[in-house]
Amino acid sequence: MTPWIIPIFLPHQGCRQRCLFCNQKMTAQHMPSPQAVRECIHDSLHHLSFPKEERKKQVAFYGGSFTSMNHEVQISYLSEVQPFISSGMIDSIRLSTRPDGLSEETLTILKGYGVKTIEVGVQSMVDDVLLRSERGHTAKDSSSAILRLKERGFEVGVHLMVGLPGDSCDQFLNSLDQIINLKPDFVRIHPTLVLKGTTMEELWKLGKYSPLTLEEAIQWLKKGVLQLEKASIPIARIGLQPTKELEENLLAGPFHPALHQLVESALFYDMAEVLLQKYLDGARAVLICHPKDLSNLKGQKNTNLITLKERFGLQDLRIEENKEVRRGSLLLKTSSEISCLDRMELADSDINRGLKRACSLREDPIVPDHPLN
Ligand code: SF4
């Protein structure tokens, strides 16, 4: 069961430079004092809406590069959580940070203060993409950090992004492959968005950066989801949490509050397309899936059904649910037979059709030059 998290935002703290796409002011306006952290934990526990023993509870320091702050500051925050850990009200601490801010000395401090989970902002494993994004670290820094964290027994989460300057779908999938080989405990994937107050805003206004369209992001992510699923690495989240601040600061880019669901729907579309192409023998068909996959099969506002009906000239395309069907699989019933396909059996060519469709609509490259040029 996923832990219940009390998030504390420390905007831009510890960041040595500003990454091209980042606007941490969006998540919190002020840096809370260590004392304010204690009050926040206390209040959050007081307002818990489920029995206290039901889920593990973690305090999470998000929003900057926690381990790149000086050790005294790190300790002042970690110390505020200790009374709650000692009394059993909080189980552990999680934090997010940069891959190049994890010295052995820092890791020893974190272990000593009950930090269990470390989310590493990797973003890409392509050095050129990292350079263009002004990340200030290399892919090697990331792999070394992940390996050392695992050696020291931390739970490791990896953050990746799609659509960074200079990125391509193949490079993103290659980054994912490298991360999979390092066996993190979970992965989060965010789309690159153009936010107010970032360098990316300036590049975008100059026509030097063009974000992915929502359809392109879905197609990249579709392949990524299958890669992670094959490797049995959990996906903690795809996309960003919709907030008022995000809405106010978003200028362009593939934001959608239910991005993961759109990706799942795109995979069901591909499966249905393959089955209908191979086995359709008339103008009527029935698609059958597990009840929990029903909304993904239909697509938002029934888009999958409407598009498939049109594409295959169907008079009638019905949907049925059946608990016996494996999650992620799809059955097609025609007048003569029943055929089945699991998403793991999708060939590259089946998945690529959607990607080609999405890319054919693009007029401009993601980024033509080095952003600093
Ligand atoms: S390291 Fe993270 S928090 Fe800091 S500027 Fe870069 S993306 Fe933002």
Tab-separated table of N, CA and C and ligand atoms in Angstrom, residues 12-24 63-65 98 123 134-135, ligand 1:
chain	number	residue	atom	x	y	z
A	12	HIS	N	13.337	25.491	-4.385
A	12	HIS	CA	14.685	25.816	-4.892
A	12	HIS	C	15.808	25.702	-3.868
A	13	GLN	N	15.498	25.191	-2.674
A	13	GLN	CA	16.578	25.110	-1.685
A	13	GLN	C	17.613	24.078	-2.122
A	14	GLY	N	18.857	24.459	-2.077
A	14	GLY	CA	19.940	23.549	-2.441
A	14	GLY	C	20.227	23.528	-3.934
A	15	CYS	N	19.378	24.149	-4.746
A	15	CYS	CA	19.622	24.113	-6.195
A	15	CYS	C	20.801	25.022	-6.523
A	16	ARG	N	21.762	24.455	-7.252
A	16	ARG	CA	22.964	25.241	-7.570
A	16	ARG	C	22.702	26.186	-8.720
A	17	GLN	N	21.752	25.829	-9.537
A	17	GLN	CA	21.406	26.680	-10.668
A	17	GLN	C	19.947	26.437	-10.970
A	18	ARG	N	19.416	27.178	-11.881
A	18	ARG	CA	18.004	27.026	-12.221
A	18	ARG	C	17.894	26.211	-13.515
A	19	CYS	N	17.277	25.056	-13.434
A	19	CYS	CA	17.078	24.273	-14.654
A	19	CYS	C	16.126	25.042	-15.575
A	20	LEU	N	16.341	24.816	-16.852
A	20	LEU	CA	15.633	25.570	-17.883
A	20	LEU	C	14.095	25.615	-17.732
A	21	PHE	N	13.548	24.513	-17.228
A	21	PHE	CA	12.097	24.344	-17.226
A	21	PHE	C	11.467	24.619	-15.866
A	22	CYS	N	12.296	24.912	-14.850
A	22	CYS	CA	11.803	24.838	-13.475
A	22	CYS	C	11.284	26.169	-12.926
A	23	ASN	N	10.115	26.085	-12.331
A	23	ASN	CA	9.593	27.225	-11.588
A	23	ASN	C	9.055	26.708	-10.268
A	24	GLN	N	9.948	26.559	-9.301
A	24	GLN	CA	9.551	26.005	-8.011
A	24	GLN	C	8.692	26.969	-7.204
A	63	GLY	N	10.591	19.735	-3.547
A	63	GLY	CA	10.604	21.096	-4.082
A	63	GLY	C	11.964	21.688	-4.366
A	64	GLY	N	13.016	21.122	-3.854
A	64	GLY	CA	14.346	21.656	-4.147
A	64	GLY	C	15.312	20.498	-4.273
A	65	SER	N	16.540	20.708	-3.840
A	65	SER	CA	17.548	19.635	-3.850
A	65	SER	C	18.002	19.476	-2.406
A	98	ARG	N	18.869	16.139	-6.241
A	98	ARG	CA	19.635	16.011	-7.486
A	98	ARG	C	20.580	14.813	-7.379
A	123	GLN	N	15.726	12.951	-14.895
A	123	GLN	CA	15.107	13.649	-16.052
A	123	GLN	C	15.464	13.032	-17.400
A	134	GLU	N	20.062	22.594	-19.014
A	134	GLU	CA	20.824	23.298	-17.961
A	134	GLU	C	20.670	22.624	-16.606
A	135	ARG	N	20.796	21.292	-16.638
A	135	ARG	CA	20.652	20.524	-15.407
A	135	ARG	C	21.912	20.589	-14.540
B	1	SF4	S1	17.300	20.927	-9.434
B	1	SF4	FE1	15.097	20.504	-9.384
B	1	SF4	S2	14.210	22.072	-8.046
B	1	SF4	FE2	16.280	22.745	-8.582
B	1	SF4	S3	16.033	24.095	-10.355
B	1	SF4	FE3	16.409	22.034	-11.161
B	1	SF4	S4	14.393	21.081	-11.431
B	1	SF4	FE4	14.135	22.893	-10.111
